[in-house]
CSV table of C-alpha atoms and ligand atoms in Angstrom, one decimal:
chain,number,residue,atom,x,y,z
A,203,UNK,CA,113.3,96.9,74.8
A,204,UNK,CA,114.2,99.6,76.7
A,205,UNK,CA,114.7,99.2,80.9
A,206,UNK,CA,111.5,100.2,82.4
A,207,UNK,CA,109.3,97.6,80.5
A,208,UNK,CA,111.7,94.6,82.0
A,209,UNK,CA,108.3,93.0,83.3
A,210,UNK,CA,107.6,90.7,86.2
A,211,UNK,CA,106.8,87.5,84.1
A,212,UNK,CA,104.8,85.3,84.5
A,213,UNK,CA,101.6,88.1,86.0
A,214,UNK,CA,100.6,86.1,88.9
A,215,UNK,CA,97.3,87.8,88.1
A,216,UNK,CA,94.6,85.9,86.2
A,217,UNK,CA,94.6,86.9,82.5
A,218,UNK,CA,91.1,87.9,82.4
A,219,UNK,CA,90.9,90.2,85.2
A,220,UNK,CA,89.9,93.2,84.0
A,221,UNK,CA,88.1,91.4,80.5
A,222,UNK,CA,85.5,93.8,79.2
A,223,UNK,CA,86.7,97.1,80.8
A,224,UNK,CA,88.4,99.8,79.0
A,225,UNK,CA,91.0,101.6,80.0
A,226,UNK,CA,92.3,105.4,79.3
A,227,UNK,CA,96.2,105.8,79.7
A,228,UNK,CA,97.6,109.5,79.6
A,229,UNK,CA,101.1,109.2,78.7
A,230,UNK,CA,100.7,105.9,77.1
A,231,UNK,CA,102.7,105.8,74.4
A,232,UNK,CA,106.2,105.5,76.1
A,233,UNK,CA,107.9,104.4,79.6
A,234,UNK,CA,105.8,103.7,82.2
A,235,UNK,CA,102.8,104.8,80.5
A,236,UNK,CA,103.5,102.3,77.9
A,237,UNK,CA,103.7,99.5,80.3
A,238,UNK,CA,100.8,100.3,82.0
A,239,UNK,CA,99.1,100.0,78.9
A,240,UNK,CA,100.7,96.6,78.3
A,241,UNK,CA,100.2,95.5,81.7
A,242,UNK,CA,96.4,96.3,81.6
A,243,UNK,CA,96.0,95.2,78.0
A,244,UNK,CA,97.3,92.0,78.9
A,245,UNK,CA,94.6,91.0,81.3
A,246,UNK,CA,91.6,92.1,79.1
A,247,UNK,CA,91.3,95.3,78.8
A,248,UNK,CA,90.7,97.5,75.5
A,249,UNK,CA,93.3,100.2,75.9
A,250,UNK,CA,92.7,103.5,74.0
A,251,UNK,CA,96.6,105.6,74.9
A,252,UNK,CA,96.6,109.3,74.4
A,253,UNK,CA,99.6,111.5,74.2
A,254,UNK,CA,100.3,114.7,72.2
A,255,UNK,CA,102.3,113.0,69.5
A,256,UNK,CA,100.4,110.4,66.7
A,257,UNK,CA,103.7,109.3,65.5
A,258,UNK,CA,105.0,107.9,69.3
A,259,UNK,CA,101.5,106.6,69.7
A,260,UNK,CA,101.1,104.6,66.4
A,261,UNK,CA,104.9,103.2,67.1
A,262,UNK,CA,103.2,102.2,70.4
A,263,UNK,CA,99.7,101.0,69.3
A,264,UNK,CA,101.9,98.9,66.4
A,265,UNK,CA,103.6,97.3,69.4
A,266,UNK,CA,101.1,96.5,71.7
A,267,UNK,CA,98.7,94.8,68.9
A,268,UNK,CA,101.8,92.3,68.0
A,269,UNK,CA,101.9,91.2,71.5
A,270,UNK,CA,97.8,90.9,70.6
A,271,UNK,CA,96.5,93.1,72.8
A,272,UNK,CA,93.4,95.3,72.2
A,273,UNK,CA,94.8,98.5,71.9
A,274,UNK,CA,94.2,102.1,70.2
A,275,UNK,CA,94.8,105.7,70.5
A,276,UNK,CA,93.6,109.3,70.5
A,277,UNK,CA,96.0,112.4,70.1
A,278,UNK,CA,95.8,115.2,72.7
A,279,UNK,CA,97.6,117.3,74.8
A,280,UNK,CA,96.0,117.0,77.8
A,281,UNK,CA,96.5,120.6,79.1
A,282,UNK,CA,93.8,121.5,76.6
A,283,UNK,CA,90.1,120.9,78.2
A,284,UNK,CA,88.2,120.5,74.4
A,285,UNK,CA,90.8,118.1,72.9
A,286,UNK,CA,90.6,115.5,76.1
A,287,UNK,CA,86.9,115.7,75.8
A,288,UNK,CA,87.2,115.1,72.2
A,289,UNK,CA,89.4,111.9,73.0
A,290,UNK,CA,87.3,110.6,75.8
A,291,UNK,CA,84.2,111.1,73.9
A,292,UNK,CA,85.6,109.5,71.0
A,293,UNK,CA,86.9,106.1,73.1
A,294,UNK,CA,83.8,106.1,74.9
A,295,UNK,CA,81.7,106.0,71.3
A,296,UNK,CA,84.0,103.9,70.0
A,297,UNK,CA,84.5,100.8,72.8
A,298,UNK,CA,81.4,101.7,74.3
A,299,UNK,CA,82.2,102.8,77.9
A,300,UNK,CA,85.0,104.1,79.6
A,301,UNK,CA,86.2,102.2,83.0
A,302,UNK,CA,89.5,103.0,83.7
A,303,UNK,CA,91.6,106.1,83.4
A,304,UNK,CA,95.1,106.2,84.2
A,305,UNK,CA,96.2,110.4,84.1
A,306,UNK,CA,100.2,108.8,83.8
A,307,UNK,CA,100.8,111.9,81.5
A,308,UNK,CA,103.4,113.9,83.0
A,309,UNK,CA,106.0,116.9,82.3
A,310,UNK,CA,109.1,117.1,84.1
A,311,UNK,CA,112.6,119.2,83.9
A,312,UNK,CA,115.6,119.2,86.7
A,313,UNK,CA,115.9,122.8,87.4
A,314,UNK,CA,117.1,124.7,90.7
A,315,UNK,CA,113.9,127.1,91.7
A,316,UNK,CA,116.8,130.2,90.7
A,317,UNK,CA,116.3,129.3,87.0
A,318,UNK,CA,112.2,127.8,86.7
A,319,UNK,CA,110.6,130.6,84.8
A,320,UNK,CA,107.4,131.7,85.6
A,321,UNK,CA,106.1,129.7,82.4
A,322,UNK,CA,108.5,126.7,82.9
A,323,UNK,CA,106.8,126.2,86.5
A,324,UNK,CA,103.4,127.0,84.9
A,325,UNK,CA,103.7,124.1,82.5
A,326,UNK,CA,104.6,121.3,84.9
A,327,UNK,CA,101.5,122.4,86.7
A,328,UNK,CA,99.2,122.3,83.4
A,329,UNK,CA,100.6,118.8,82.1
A,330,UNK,CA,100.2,117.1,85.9
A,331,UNK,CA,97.5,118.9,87.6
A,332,UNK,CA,95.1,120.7,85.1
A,333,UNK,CA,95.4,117.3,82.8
A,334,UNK,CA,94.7,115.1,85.5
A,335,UNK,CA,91.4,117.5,86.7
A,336,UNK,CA,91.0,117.7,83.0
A,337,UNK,CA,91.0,113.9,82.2
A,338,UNK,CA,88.9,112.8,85.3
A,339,UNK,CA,86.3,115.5,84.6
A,340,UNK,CA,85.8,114.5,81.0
A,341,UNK,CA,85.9,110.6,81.8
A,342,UNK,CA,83.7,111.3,84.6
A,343,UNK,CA,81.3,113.3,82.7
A,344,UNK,CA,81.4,111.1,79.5
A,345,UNK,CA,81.1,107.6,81.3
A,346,UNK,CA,82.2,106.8,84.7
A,347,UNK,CA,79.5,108.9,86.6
A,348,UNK,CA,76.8,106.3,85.0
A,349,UNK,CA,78.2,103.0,86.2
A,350,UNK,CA,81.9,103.6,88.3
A,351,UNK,CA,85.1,102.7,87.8
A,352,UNK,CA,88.7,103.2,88.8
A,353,UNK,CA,90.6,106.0,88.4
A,354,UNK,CA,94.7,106.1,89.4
A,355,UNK,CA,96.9,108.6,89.4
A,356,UNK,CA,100.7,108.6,88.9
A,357,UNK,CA,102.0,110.9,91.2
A,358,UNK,CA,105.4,110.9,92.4
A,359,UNK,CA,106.8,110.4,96.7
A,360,UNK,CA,107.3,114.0,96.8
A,361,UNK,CA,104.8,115.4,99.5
A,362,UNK,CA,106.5,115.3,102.8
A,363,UNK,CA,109.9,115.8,101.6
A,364,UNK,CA,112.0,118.6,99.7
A,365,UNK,CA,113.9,117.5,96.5
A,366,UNK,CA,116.2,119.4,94.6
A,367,UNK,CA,115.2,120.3,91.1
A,368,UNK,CA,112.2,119.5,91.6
A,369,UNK,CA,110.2,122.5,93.2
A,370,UNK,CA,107.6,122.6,90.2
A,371,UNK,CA,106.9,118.9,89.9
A,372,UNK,CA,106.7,118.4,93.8
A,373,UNK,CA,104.3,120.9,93.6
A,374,UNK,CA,102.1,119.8,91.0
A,375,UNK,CA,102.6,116.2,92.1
A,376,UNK,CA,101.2,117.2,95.9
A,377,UNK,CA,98.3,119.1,93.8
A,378,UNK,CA,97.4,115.3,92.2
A,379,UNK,CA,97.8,113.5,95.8
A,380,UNK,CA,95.4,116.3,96.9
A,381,UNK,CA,92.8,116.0,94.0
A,382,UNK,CA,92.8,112.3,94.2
A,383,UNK,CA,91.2,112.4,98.0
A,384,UNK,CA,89.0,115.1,97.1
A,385,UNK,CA,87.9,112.8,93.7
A,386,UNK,CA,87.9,109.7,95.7
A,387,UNK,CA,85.6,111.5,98.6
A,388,UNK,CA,83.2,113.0,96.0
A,389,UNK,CA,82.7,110.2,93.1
A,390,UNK,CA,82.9,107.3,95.7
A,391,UNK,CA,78.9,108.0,96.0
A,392,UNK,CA,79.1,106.7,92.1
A,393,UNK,CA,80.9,104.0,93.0
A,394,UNK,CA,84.1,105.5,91.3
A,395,UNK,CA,87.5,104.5,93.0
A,396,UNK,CA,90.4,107.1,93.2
A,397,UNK,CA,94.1,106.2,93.9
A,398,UNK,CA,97.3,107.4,92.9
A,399,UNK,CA,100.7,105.4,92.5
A,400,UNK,CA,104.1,107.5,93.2
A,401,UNK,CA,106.7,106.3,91.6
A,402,UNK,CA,110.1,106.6,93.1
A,403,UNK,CA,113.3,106.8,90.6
A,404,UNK,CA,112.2,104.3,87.6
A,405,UNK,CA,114.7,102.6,85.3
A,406,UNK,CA,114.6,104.0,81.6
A,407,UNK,CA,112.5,106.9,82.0
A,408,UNK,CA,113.0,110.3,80.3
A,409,UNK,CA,112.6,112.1,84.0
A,410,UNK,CA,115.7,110.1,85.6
A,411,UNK,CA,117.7,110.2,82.1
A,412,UNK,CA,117.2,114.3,82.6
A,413,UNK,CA,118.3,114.2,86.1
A,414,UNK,CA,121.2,112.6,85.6
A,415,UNK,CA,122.1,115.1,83.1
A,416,UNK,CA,121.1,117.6,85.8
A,417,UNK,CA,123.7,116.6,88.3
A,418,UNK,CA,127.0,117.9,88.0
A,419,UNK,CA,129.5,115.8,86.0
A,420,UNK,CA,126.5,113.7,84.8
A,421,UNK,CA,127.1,111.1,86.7
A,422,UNK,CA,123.8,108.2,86.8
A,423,UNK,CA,122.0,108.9,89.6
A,424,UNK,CA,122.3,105.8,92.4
A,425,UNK,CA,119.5,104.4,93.8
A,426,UNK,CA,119.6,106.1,97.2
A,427,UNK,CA,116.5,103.4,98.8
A,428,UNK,CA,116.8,100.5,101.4
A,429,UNK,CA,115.9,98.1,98.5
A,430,UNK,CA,119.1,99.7,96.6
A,431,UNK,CA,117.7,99.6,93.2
A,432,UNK,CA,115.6,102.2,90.4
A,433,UNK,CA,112.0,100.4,89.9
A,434,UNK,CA,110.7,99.0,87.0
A,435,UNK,CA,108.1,100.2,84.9
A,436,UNK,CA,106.3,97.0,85.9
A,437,UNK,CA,106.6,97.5,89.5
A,438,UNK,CA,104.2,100.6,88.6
A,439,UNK,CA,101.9,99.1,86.1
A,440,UNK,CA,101.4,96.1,88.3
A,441,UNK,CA,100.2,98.2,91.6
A,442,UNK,CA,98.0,99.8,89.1
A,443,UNK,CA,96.7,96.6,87.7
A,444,UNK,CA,95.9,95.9,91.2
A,445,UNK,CA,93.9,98.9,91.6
A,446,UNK,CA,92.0,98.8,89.0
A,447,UNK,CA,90.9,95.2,89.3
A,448,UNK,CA,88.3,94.0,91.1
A,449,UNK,CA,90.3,93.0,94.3
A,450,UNK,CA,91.2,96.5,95.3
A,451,UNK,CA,87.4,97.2,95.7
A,452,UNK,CA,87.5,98.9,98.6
A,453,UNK,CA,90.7,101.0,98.4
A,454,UNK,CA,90.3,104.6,97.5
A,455,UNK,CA,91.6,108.0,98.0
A,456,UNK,CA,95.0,106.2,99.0
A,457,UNK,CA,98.3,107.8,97.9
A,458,UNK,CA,101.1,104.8,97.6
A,459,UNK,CA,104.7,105.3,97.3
A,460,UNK,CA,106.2,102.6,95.0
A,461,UNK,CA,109.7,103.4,95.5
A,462,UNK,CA,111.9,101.1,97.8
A,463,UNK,CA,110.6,102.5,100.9
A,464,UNK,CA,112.8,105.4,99.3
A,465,UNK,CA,110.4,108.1,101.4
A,466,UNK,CA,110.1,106.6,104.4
A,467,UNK,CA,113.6,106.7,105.1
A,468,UNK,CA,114.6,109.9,106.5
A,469,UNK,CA,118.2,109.9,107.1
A,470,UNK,CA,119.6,107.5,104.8
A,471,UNK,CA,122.3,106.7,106.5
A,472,UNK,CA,122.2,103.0,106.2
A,473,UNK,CA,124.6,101.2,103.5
A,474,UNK,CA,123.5,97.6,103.7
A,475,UNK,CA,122.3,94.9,106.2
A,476,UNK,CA,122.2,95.7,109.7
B,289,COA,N1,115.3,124.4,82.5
B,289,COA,C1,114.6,125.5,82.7
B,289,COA,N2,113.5,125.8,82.0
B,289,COA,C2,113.0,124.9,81.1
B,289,COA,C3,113.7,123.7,80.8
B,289,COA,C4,114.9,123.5,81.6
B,289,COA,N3,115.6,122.3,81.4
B,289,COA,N4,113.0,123.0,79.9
B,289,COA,C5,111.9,123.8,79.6
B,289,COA,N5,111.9,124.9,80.3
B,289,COA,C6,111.0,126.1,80.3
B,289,COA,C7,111.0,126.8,78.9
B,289,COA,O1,112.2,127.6,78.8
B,289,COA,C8,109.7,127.5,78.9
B,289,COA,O2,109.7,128.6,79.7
B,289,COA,P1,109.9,130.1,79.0
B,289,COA,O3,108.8,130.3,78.1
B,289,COA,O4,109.9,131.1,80.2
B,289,COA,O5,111.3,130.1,78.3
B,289,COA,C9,108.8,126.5,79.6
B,289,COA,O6,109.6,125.6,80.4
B,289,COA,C10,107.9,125.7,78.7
B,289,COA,O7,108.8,125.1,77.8
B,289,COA,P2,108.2,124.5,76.4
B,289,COA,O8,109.3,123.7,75.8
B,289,COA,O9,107.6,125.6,75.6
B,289,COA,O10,107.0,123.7,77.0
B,289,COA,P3,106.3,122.4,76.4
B,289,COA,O11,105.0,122.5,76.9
B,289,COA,O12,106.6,122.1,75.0
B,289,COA,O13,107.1,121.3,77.2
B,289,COA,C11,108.0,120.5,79.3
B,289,COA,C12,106.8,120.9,78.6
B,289,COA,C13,108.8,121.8,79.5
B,289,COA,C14,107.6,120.0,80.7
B,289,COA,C15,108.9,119.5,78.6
B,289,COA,O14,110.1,119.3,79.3
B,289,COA,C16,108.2,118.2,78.4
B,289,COA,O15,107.2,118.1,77.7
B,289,COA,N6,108.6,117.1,79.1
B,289,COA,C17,107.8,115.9,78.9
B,289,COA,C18,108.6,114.7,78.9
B,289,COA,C19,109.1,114.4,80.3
B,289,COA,O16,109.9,115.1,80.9
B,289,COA,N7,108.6,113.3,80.9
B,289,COA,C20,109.1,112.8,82.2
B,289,COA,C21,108.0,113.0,83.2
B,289,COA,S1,108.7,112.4,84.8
């Protein structure tokens, strides 16, 4: 099992809270997308993962259904408009309706702004932004305008602060923080909820393996937050849970920073207890 699915056991949710609804995770096949899908999966929901590659997703479907949850998948990438509709259209003939999307999918390289390419920076802004419009629009459109639902994005604690490397994906990731007020303001009227989780630096994950690769010598990148540790691909998938479940029912349009209290800490000067 690899780090970021170390999950806080036992849920201290009841197993049946979102029984009946079914879920869409971008992304779903690996990481934190993965234990979304478990997360969610395990407390009733049909999950139908997408991601651009069949082979990670079957791995990932073959999983999930030995822990016996209810769980499938659709292939797409989701910077293409036609092939998300196809999936979402397909889950929503297939399970019936569509109540939860999670746009989780995400592309991400450490690179100073000197060497992001006009096309490098171009498709971290396709895989965040454009997919997540592109998701919500066709879920919206296919199922979620007729009888609401939740929709959460996984952003990232980037919006007020600068961050090194990052230029492209703090820019895409403000982009989602912006598009989830402007969703949650419009499709509120359809009883459609509209939240995004921003995950700080998360155990296991491709995006902090790459950064620490990024920084000179290679060295693992510390945990630079008050709570002095990386998060867990639970601490995500259980915020989310939260969202999408009935008791979050009047929370939209709310960015929140899962991350230590990592960016509310402007100087970071403190080393321990004070
Ligand atoms: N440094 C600088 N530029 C890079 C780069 C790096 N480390 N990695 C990719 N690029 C550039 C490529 O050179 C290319 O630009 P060019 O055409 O001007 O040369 C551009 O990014 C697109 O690369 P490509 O590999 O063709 O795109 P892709 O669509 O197949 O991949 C990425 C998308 C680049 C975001 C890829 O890193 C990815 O898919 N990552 C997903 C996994 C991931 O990182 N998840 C963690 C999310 S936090």
């Amino acid at each position: 099992m690899d780090e970021s699915t170390v999950s806080v056991e036992p849920s201290w949710f009841r197993p049946d809270v979102l029984a009946g609804r079914v879920a869409l995770v971008t992304g779903g096949g690996t990481g934190i997308g993965k234990e979304i899908s478990r997360v969610l999966g395990a407390h009733g929901a049909a999950v139908v993962l997408a991601s651009r590659k069949q082979e990670v997703l079957e791995a990932a479907v073959a999983e999930l259904a030995e822990e016996g949850l209810d769980v499938s998948f659709g292939v797409c990438d989701v910077r293409d408009a036609d092939a998300v509709r196809s999936v979402v259209d397909g889950a929503v003939s297939e399970r019936g309706a569509l109540d939860i999307v999670v746009n989780n999918a995400a592309g991400n390289f450490p690179a100073p702004m000197s060497a992001i390419s006009p096309n490098g920076f171009k498709a971290v802004v396709d895989i965040d932004l454009l997919g997540t419009y592109n998701v919500s629009r066709a879920a919206f459109d296919a199922s979620l305008r007729e009888h609401g639902g939740s929709i959460v994005n996984i952003s990232a604690p980037f919006e007020q602060r600068g961050v090194v490397y990052q230029a492209h994906v703090a820019a895409a990731k403000s982009g989602v923080d912006s598009l989830t007020r402007s969703c949650a303001v419009e499709w509120g009227p359809y009883g459609i909820r509209v939240n995004a989780v921003a995950p700080g630096s998360m155990l296991g994950t491709e995006g902090l393996k790459r950064f620490s690769e990024a920084v000179p010598g290679g060295a693992p990148v510390r945990p630079t937050n008050p709570l002095g540790r990386h998060g867990h691909g639970s601490d995500i998938a259980y915020l989310t849970l939260f969202l999408c479940s009935p008791l979050a029912r009047f929370v939209s349009g709310q960015v929140i920073a899962v991350d230590g209290a990592g960016s509310a800490d402007m100087l970071r000067l403190q080393a321990g207890p004070i």
